[in-house]
Tab-separated table of C-alpha atoms in Angstrom:
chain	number	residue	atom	x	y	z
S	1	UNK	CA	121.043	-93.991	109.133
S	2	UNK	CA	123.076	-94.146	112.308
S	3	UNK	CA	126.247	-92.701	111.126
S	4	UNK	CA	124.276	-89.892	109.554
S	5	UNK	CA	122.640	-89.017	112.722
S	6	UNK	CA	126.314	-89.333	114.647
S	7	UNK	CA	127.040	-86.715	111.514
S	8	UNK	CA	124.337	-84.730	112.546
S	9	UNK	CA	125.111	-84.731	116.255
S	10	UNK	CA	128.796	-83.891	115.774
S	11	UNK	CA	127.699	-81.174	113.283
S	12	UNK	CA	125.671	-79.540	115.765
S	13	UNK	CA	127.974	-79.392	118.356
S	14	UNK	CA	130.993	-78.127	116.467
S	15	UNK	CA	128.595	-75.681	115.089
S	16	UNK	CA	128.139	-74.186	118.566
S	17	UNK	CA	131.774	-74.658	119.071
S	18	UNK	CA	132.775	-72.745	116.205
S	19	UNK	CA	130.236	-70.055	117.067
S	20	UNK	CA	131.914	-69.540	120.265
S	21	UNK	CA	135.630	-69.442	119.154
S	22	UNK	CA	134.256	-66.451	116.431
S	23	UNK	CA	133.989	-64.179	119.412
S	24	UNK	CA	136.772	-65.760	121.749
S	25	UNK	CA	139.641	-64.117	123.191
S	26	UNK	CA	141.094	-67.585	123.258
S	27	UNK	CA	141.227	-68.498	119.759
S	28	UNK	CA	143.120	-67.051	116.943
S	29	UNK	CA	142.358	-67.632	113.530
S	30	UNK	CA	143.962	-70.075	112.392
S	31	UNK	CA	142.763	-72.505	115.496
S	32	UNK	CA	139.527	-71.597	114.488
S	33	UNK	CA	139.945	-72.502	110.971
S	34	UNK	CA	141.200	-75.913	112.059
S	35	UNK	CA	137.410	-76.304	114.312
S	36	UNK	CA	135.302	-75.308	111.137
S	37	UNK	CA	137.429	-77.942	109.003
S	38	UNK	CA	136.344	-80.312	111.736
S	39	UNK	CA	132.307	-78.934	110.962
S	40	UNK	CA	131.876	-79.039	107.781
S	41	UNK	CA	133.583	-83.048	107.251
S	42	UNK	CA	130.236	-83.351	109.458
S	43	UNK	CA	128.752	-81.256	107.069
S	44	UNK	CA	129.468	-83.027	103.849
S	45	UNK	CA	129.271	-86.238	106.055
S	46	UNK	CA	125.487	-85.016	106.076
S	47	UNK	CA	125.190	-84.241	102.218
S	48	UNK	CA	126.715	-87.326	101.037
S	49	UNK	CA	123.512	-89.154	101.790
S	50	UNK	CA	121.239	-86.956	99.663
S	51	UNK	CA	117.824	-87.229	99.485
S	52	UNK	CA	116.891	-90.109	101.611
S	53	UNK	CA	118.763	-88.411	104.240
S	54	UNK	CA	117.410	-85.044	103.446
S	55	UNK	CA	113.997	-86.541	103.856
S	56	UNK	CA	114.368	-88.822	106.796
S	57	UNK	CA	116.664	-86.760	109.673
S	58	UNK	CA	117.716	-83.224	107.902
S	59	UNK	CA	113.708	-81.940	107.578
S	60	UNK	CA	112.483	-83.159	110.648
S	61	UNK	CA	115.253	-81.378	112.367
S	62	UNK	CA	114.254	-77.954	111.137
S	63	UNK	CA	111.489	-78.636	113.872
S	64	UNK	CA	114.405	-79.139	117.107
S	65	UNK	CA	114.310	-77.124	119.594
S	66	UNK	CA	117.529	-77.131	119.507
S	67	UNK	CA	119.183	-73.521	117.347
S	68	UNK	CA	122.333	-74.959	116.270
S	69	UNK	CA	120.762	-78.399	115.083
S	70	UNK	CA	118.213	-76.334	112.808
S	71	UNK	CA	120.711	-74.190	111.671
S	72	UNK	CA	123.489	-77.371	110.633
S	73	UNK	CA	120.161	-78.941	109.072
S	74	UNK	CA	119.123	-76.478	106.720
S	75	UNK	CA	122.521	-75.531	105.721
S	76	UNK	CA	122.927	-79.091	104.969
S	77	UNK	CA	119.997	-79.051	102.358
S	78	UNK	CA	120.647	-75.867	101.376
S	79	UNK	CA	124.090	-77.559	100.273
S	80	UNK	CA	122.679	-80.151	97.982
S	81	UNK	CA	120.464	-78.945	95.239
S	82	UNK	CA	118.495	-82.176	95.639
S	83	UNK	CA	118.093	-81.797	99.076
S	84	UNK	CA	116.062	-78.533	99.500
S	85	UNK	CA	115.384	-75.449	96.829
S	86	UNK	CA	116.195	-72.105	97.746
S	87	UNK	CA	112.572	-71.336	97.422
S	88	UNK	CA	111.835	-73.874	100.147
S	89	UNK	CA	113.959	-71.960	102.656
S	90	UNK	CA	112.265	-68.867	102.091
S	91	UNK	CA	108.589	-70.682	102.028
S	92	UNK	CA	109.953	-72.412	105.824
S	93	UNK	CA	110.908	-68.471	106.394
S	94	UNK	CA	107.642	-67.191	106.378
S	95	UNK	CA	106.329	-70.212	108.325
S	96	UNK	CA	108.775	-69.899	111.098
S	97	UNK	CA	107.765	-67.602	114.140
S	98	UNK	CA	109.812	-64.817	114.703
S	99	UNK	CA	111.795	-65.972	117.825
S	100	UNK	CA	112.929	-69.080	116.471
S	101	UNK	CA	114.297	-67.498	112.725
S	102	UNK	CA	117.645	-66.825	114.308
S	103	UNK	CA	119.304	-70.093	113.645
S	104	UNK	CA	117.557	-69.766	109.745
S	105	UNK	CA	119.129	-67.137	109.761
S	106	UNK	CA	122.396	-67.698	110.160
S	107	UNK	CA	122.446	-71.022	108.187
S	108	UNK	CA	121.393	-68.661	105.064
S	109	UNK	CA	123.818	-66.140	105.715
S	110	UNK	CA	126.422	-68.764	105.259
S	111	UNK	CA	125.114	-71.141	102.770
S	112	UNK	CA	127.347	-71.572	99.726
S	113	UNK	CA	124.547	-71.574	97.099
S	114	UNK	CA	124.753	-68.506	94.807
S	115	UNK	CA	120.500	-68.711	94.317
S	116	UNK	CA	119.949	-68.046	97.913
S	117	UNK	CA	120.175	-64.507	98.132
S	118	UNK	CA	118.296	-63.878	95.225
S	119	UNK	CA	115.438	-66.324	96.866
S	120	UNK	CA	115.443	-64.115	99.885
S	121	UNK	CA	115.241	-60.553	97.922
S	122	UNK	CA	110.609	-61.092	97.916
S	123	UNK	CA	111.126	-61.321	101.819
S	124	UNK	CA	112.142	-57.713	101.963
S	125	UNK	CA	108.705	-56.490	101.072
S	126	UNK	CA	107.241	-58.060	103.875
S	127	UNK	CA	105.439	-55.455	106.685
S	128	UNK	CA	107.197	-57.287	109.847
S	129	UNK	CA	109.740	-54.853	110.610
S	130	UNK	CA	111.867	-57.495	112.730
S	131	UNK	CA	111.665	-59.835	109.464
S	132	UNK	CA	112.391	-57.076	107.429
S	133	UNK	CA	116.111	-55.886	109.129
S	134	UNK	CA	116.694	-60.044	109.522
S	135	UNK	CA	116.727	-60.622	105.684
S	136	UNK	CA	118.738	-56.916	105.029
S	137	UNK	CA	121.468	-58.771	107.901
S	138	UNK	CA	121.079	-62.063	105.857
S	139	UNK	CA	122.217	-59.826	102.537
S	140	UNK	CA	124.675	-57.692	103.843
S	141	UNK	CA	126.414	-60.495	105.541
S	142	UNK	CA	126.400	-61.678	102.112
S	143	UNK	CA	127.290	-58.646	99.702
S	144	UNK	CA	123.960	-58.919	97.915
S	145	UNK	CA	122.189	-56.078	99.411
S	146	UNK	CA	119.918	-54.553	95.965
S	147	UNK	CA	120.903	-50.987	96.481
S	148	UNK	CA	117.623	-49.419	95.488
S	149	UNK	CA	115.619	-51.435	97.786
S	150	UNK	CA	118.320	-50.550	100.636
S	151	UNK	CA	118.104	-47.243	99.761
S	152	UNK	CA	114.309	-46.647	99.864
S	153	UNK	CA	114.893	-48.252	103.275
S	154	UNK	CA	116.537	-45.971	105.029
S	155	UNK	CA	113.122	-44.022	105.627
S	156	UNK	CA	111.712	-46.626	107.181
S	157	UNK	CA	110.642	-45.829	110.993
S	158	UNK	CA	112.591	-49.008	112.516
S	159	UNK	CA	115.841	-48.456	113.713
S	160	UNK	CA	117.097	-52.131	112.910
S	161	UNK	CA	115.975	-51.976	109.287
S	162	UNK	CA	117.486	-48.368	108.660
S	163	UNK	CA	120.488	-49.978	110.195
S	164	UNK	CA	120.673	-53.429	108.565
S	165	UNK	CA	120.563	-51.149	104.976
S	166	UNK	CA	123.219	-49.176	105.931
S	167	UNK	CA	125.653	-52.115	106.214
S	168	UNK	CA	124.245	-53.510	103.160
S	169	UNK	CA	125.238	-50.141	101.205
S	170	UNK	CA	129.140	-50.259	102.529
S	171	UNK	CA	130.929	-48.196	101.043
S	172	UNK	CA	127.968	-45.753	100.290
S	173	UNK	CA	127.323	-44.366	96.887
S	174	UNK	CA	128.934	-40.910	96.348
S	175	UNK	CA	125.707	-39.050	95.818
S	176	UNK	CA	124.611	-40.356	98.687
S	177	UNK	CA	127.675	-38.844	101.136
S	178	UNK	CA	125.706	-35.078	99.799
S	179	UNK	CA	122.320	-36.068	100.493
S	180	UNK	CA	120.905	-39.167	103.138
S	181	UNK	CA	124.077	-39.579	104.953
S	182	UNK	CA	123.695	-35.965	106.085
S	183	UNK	CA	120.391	-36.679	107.588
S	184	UNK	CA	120.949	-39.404	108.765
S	185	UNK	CA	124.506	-38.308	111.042
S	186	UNK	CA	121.828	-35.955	112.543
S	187	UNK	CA	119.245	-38.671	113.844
S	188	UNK	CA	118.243	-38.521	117.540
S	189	UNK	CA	118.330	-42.356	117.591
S	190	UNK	CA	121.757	-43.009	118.853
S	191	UNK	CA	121.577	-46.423	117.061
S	192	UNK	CA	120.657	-44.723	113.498
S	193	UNK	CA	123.593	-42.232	114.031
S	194	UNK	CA	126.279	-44.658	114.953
S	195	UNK	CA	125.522	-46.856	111.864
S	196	UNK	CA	125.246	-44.145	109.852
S	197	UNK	CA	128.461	-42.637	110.805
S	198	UNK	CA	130.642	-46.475	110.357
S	199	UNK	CA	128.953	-46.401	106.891
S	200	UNK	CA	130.303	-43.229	106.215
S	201	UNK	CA	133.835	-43.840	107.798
S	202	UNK	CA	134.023	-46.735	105.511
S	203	UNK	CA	133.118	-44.712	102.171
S	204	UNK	CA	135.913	-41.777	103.431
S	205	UNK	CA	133.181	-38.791	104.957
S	206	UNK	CA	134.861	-35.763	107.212
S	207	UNK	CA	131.484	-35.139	107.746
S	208	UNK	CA	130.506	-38.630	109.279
S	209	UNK	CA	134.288	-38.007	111.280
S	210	UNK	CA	133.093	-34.486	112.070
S	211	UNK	CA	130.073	-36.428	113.887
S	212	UNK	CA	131.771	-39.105	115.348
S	213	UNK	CA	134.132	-37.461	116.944
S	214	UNK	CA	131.897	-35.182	119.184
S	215	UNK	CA	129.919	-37.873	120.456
S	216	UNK	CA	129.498	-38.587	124.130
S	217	UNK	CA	129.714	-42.307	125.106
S	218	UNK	CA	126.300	-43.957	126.454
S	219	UNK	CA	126.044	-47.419	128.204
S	220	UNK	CA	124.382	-49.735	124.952
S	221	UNK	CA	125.662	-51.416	121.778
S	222	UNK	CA	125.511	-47.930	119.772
S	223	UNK	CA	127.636	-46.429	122.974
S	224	UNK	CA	130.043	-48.919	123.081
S	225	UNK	CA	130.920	-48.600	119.247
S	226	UNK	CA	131.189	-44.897	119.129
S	227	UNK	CA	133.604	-45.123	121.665
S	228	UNK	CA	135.613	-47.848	119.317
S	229	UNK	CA	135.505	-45.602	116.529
S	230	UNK	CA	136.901	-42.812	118.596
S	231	UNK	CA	139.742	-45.178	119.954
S	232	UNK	CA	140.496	-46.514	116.311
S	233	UNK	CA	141.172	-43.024	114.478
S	234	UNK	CA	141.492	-40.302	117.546
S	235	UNK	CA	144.276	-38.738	119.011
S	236	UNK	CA	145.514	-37.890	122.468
S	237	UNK	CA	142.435	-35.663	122.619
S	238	UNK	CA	139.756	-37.633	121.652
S	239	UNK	CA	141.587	-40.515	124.502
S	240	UNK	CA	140.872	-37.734	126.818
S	241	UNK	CA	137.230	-38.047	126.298
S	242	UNK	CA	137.530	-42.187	126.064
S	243	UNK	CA	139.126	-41.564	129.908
S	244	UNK	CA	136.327	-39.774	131.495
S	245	UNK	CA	133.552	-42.475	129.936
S	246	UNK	CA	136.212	-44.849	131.788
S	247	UNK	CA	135.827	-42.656	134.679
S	248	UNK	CA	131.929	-43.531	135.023
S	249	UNK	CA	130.236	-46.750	135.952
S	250	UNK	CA	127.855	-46.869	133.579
S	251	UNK	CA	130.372	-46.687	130.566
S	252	UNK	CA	133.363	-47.912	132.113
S	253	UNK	CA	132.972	-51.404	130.664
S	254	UNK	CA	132.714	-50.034	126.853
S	255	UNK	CA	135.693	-47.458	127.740
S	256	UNK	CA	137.445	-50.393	128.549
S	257	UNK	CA	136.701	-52.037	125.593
S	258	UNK	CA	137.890	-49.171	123.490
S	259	UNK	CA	140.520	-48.099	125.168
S	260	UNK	CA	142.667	-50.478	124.616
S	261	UNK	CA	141.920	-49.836	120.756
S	262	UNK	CA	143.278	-46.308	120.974
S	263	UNK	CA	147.120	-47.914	122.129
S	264	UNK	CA	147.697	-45.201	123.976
S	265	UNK	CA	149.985	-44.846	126.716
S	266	UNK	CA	147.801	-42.625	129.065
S	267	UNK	CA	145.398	-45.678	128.192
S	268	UNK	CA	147.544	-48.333	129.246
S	269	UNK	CA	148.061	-46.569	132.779
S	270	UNK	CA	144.213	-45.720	133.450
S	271	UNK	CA	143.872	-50.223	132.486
S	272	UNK	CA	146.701	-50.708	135.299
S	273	UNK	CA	144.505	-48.708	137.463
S	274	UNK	CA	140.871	-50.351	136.900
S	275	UNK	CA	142.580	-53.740	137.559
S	276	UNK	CA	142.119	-52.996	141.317
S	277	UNK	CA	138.113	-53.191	140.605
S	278	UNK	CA	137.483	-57.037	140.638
S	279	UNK	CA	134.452	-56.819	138.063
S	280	UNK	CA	136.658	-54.962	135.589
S	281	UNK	CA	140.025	-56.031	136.156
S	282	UNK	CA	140.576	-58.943	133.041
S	283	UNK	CA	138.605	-56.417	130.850
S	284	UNK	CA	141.277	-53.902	132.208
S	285	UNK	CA	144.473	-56.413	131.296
S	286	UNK	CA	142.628	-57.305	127.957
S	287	UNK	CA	143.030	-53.421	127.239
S	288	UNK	CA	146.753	-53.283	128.732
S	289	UNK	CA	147.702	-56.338	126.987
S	290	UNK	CA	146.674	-55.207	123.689
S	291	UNK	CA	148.343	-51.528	124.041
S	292	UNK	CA	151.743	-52.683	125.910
S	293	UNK	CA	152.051	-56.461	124.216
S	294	UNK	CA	152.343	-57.979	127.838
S	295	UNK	CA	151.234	-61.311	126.982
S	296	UNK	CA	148.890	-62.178	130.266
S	297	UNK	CA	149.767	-65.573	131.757
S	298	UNK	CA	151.840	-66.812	134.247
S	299	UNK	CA	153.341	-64.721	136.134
S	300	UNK	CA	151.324	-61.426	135.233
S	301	UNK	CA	148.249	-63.542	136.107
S	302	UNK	CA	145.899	-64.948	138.934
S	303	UNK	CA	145.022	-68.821	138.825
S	304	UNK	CA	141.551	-69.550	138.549
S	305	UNK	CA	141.881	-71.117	142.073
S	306	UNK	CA	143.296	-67.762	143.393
S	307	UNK	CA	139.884	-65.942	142.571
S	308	UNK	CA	137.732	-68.573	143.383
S	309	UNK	CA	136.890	-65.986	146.299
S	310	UNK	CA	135.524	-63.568	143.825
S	311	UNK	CA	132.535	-65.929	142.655
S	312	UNK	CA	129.098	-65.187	143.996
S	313	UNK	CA	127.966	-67.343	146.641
S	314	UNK	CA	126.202	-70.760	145.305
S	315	UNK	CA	122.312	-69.828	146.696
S	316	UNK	CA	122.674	-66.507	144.510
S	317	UNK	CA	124.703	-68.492	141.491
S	318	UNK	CA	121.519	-70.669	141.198
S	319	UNK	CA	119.090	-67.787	141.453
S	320	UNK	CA	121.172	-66.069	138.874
S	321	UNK	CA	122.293	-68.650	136.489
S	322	UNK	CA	125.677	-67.497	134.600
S	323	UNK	CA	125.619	-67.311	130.723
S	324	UNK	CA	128.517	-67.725	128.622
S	325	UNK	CA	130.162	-64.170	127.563
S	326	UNK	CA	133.476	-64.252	125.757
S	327	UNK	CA	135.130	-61.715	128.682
S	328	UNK	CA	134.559	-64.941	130.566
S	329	UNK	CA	137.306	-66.643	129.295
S	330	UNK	CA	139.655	-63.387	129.890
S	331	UNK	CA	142.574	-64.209	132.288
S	332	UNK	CA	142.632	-62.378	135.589
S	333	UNK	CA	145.482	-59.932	135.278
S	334	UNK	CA	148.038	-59.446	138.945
S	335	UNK	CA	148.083	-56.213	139.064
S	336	UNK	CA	151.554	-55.944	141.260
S	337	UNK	CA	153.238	-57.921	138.846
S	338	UNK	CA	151.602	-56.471	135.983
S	339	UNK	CA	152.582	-53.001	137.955
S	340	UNK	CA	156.398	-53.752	138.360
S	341	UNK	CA	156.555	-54.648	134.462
S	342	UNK	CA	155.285	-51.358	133.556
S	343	UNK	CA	157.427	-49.052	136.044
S	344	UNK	CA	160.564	-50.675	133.202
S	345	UNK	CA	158.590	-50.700	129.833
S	346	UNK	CA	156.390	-47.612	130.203
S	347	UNK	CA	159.737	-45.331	128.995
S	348	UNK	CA	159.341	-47.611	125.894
S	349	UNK	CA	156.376	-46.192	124.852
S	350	UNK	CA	156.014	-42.674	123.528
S	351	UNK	CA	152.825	-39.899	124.688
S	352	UNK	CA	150.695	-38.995	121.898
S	353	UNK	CA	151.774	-42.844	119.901
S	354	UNK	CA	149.048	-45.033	118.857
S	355	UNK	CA	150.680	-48.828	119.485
S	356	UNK	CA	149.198	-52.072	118.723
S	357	UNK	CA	150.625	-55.389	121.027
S	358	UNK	CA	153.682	-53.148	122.016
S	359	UNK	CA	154.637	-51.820	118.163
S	360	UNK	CA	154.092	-48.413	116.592
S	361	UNK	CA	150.919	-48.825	114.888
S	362	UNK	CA	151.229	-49.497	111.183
S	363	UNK	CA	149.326	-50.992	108.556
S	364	UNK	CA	151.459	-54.149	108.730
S	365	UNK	CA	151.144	-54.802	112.439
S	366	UNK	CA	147.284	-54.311	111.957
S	367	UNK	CA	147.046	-56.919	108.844
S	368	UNK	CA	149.145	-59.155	111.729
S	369	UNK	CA	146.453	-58.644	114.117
S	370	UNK	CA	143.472	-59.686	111.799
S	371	UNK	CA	145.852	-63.245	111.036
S	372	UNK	CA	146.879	-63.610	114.181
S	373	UNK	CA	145.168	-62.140	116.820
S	374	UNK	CA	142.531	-63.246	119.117
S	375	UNK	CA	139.488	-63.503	117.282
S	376	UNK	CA	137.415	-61.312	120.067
S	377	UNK	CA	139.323	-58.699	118.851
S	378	UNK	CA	139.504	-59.213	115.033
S	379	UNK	CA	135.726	-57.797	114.324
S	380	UNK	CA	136.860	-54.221	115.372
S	381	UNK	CA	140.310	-54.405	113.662
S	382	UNK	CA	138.252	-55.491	109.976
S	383	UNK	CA	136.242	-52.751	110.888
S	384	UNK	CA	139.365	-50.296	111.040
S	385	UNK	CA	141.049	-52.162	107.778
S	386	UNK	CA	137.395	-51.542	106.081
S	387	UNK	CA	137.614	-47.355	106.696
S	388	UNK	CA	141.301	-47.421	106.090
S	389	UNK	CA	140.516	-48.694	102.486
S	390	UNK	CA	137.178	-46.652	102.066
S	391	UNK	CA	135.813	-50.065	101.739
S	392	UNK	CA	137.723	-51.964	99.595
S	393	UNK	CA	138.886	-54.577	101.968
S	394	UNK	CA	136.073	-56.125	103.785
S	395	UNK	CA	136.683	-59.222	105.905
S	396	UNK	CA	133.436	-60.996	107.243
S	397	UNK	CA	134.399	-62.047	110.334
S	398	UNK	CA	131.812	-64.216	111.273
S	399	UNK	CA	132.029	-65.487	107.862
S	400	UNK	CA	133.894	-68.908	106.877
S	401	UNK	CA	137.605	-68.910	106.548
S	402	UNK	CA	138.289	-69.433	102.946
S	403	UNK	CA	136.148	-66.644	102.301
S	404	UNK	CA	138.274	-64.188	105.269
S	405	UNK	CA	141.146	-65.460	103.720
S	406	UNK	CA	140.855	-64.497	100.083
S	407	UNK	CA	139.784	-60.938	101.659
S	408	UNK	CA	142.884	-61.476	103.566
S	409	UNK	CA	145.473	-62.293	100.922
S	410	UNK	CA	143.750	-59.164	98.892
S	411	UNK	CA	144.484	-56.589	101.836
S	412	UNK	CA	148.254	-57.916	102.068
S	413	UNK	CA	148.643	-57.117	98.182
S	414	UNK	CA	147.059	-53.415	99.318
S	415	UNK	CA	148.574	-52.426	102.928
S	416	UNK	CA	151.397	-50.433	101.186
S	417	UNK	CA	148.318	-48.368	99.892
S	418	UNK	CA	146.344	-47.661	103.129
S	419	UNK	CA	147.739	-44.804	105.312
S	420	UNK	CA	147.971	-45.094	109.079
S	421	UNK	CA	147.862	-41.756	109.696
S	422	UNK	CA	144.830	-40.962	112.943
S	423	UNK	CA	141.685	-40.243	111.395
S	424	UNK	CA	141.949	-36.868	112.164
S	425	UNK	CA	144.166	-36.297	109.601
S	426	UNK	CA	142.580	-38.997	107.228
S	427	UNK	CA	139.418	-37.232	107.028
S	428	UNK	CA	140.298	-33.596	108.430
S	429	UNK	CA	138.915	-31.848	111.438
């Protein structure tokens, strides 16, 4: 049992790993493909030893305190038909308190076994609201959201369940565009509106563009992907409006964010600004890098030794303790060299041009992006690929990576189909 339990230790920490490198600006995706080959030989280590292993280390580690072990554990069993029935994962479901279903969860969004999401579709009717928009994630992440049950949804008085539907109906119904989209673009929750108006940008509505459009960044999740939306398919206008959010603290983070989606030039010079404000400056030369193509390293950056002055003193470090985010791993940009490189390349780069790593933007350099890019970025570039083909390519990021890359290899055969054109002219005024 000792080499199943090394297994199971090296599973659980490449899960984590593997978690991390989804949402790192330091891994592309092909370096991440390479760390999930390395979890799941751990993986079918595991389910080599069937039942007796099943019974002996893989059940009572659905009990760990430990997320990442539960979650390798049940997608272990889940794996081997011998090992655990889909039914049992939805009986452990209902057992499991709410704050510790996360790591279920995710093991069930990603289990191979076809029966699973039909296993989960009884959970839907339960009366937790919280349970409720965690199965809808479960089948959306899947593609196995039952559209009349997502439907009747949608008039349900939780925010995260009307939400979680919406991404299970991508790309919506036509009759639908007429009738619940409309009401739902005009929700007073910003949360509703924004996922209403992605699930229309992906199934082609003016109207949900209309919407979009005229929004007004605020400083939350919804906020920060409005903003994106605006970046991805605006024009010099709408990167007027993406400037002033940039222009106050309380949104200047997400403006960041999305600025440097909207590749404009007037972008890259308000990111060479903001790298003069310590807290914002690598989200600042994340932005510039991605408009301009300045790869950031040596000698457009600061070593880590170089801004060891900018770290909070140890007493409040300790009273504060630091969790991981992915802008953590962001390189400190030097602004005076970073300065000096625009002053010669900013004549390179056109007003009024949407450019991607330093390139006109097409549909080509975009598809390059989502192979090649840092995977931080990559979940907001499927996004775009997933409105620029009204929803016929969808890439699950966050998804394994022979499933990204048949979704992959299907947008390649497609990109001479997609228009880059700003969404303004996509989807009209």
């Amino acid at each position: 049992m000792d080499i199943y339990e090394e297994h199971l230790d090296e599973a659980t920490f490449l899960w984590g790993q593997w978690e991390r490198a989804l949402v790192s600006p330091g891994y592309n995706f092909s370096q991440t493909a390479i760390l999930e080959q390395r979890l799941l030989s751990h993986l079918d280590g595991l389910t080599v030893g069937g039942t007796p292993v099943a019974h002996e280390l893989l059940r009572p580690a659905l009990a760990s305190a430990e997320p990442l072990r539960v979650s390798a554990a049940l997608w272990t069993m889940l794996a081997d038909p011998g090992s655990m029935e889909p039914s049992e994962a939805t009986q452990l479901w209902e057992s499991t308190p709410l704050e510790m279903l996360a790591p279920l969860q995710r093991a069930i969004q990603l289990s191979w076994s076809a029966r699973v999401g039909e296993a989960v579709l009884p959970l839907l009717k339960t009366q937790e609201a919280s349970r409720q928009a965690m199965v809808l994630e479960i089948l959306a992440f899947r593609r196995e959201t039952p559209q009349a049950s997502a439907v009747e949804l949608l008039h349900h008085p939780a925010p995260p369940v009307i939400t979680a539907a919406l991404r299970g109906l991508q790309p919506l119904p036509r009759a639908f565009l007429q009738g619940e989209l409309h009401r739902l673009l005009a929700d007073v929750r910003t949360d509703v509106r924004t996922a209403a108006i992605e699930a229309g940008l992906v199934s082609g509505s003016r109207e949900a563009w209309a919407v979009c459009s005229k929004e007004v960044g605020v400083p939350t999740a919804a906020g920060r992907k409005l903003l994106v939306l605006q970046a991805l398919g605006g024009n010099e206008r709408t990167v007027q409006r993406l400037l002033e959010s940039a222009g106050k603290v309380d949104t200047q983070a997400n403006a960041l964010w999305a600025l440097g989606f909207s590749g404009q030039r007037q972008a890259a010079d308000v990111c060479l600004d903001l790298m003069n404000q310590k807290p914002l400056a690598a989200l600042a030369g994340e932005a510039f890098s991605a408009i301009t193509g300045l790869k950031l390293e040596e000698p457009y950056t600061i070593s880590a030794q170089e801004d060891w002055e900018s770290l909070p003193p140890l007493e409040e470090e300790l009273e504060h303790p630091l969790e991981y985010r992915p802008e953590d791993d962001l390189p400190i940009p030097d602004r005076t060299a970073v300065s000096n490189w625009w002053k010669e390349a900013r004549k390179e780069f056109a007003p009024g041009v949407r450019y991607l790593r330093g390139r006109a933007f097409t549909i080509k350099g975009l598809l390059e992006e989502l192979d090649q890019g840092p995977m931080r970025r990559r979940h907001v570039y499927a996004l775009e690929l997933a409105i620029r083909s009204q929803g016929a390519c969808m890439i699950q990021t966050r998804g394994f990576s022979w499933h990204q890359r048949k979704a992959l290899a299907q947008a390649h055969i497609a990109q001479t189909r997609l228009p880059a054109s700003n969404f303004f002219q996509l989807l009209g005024e």
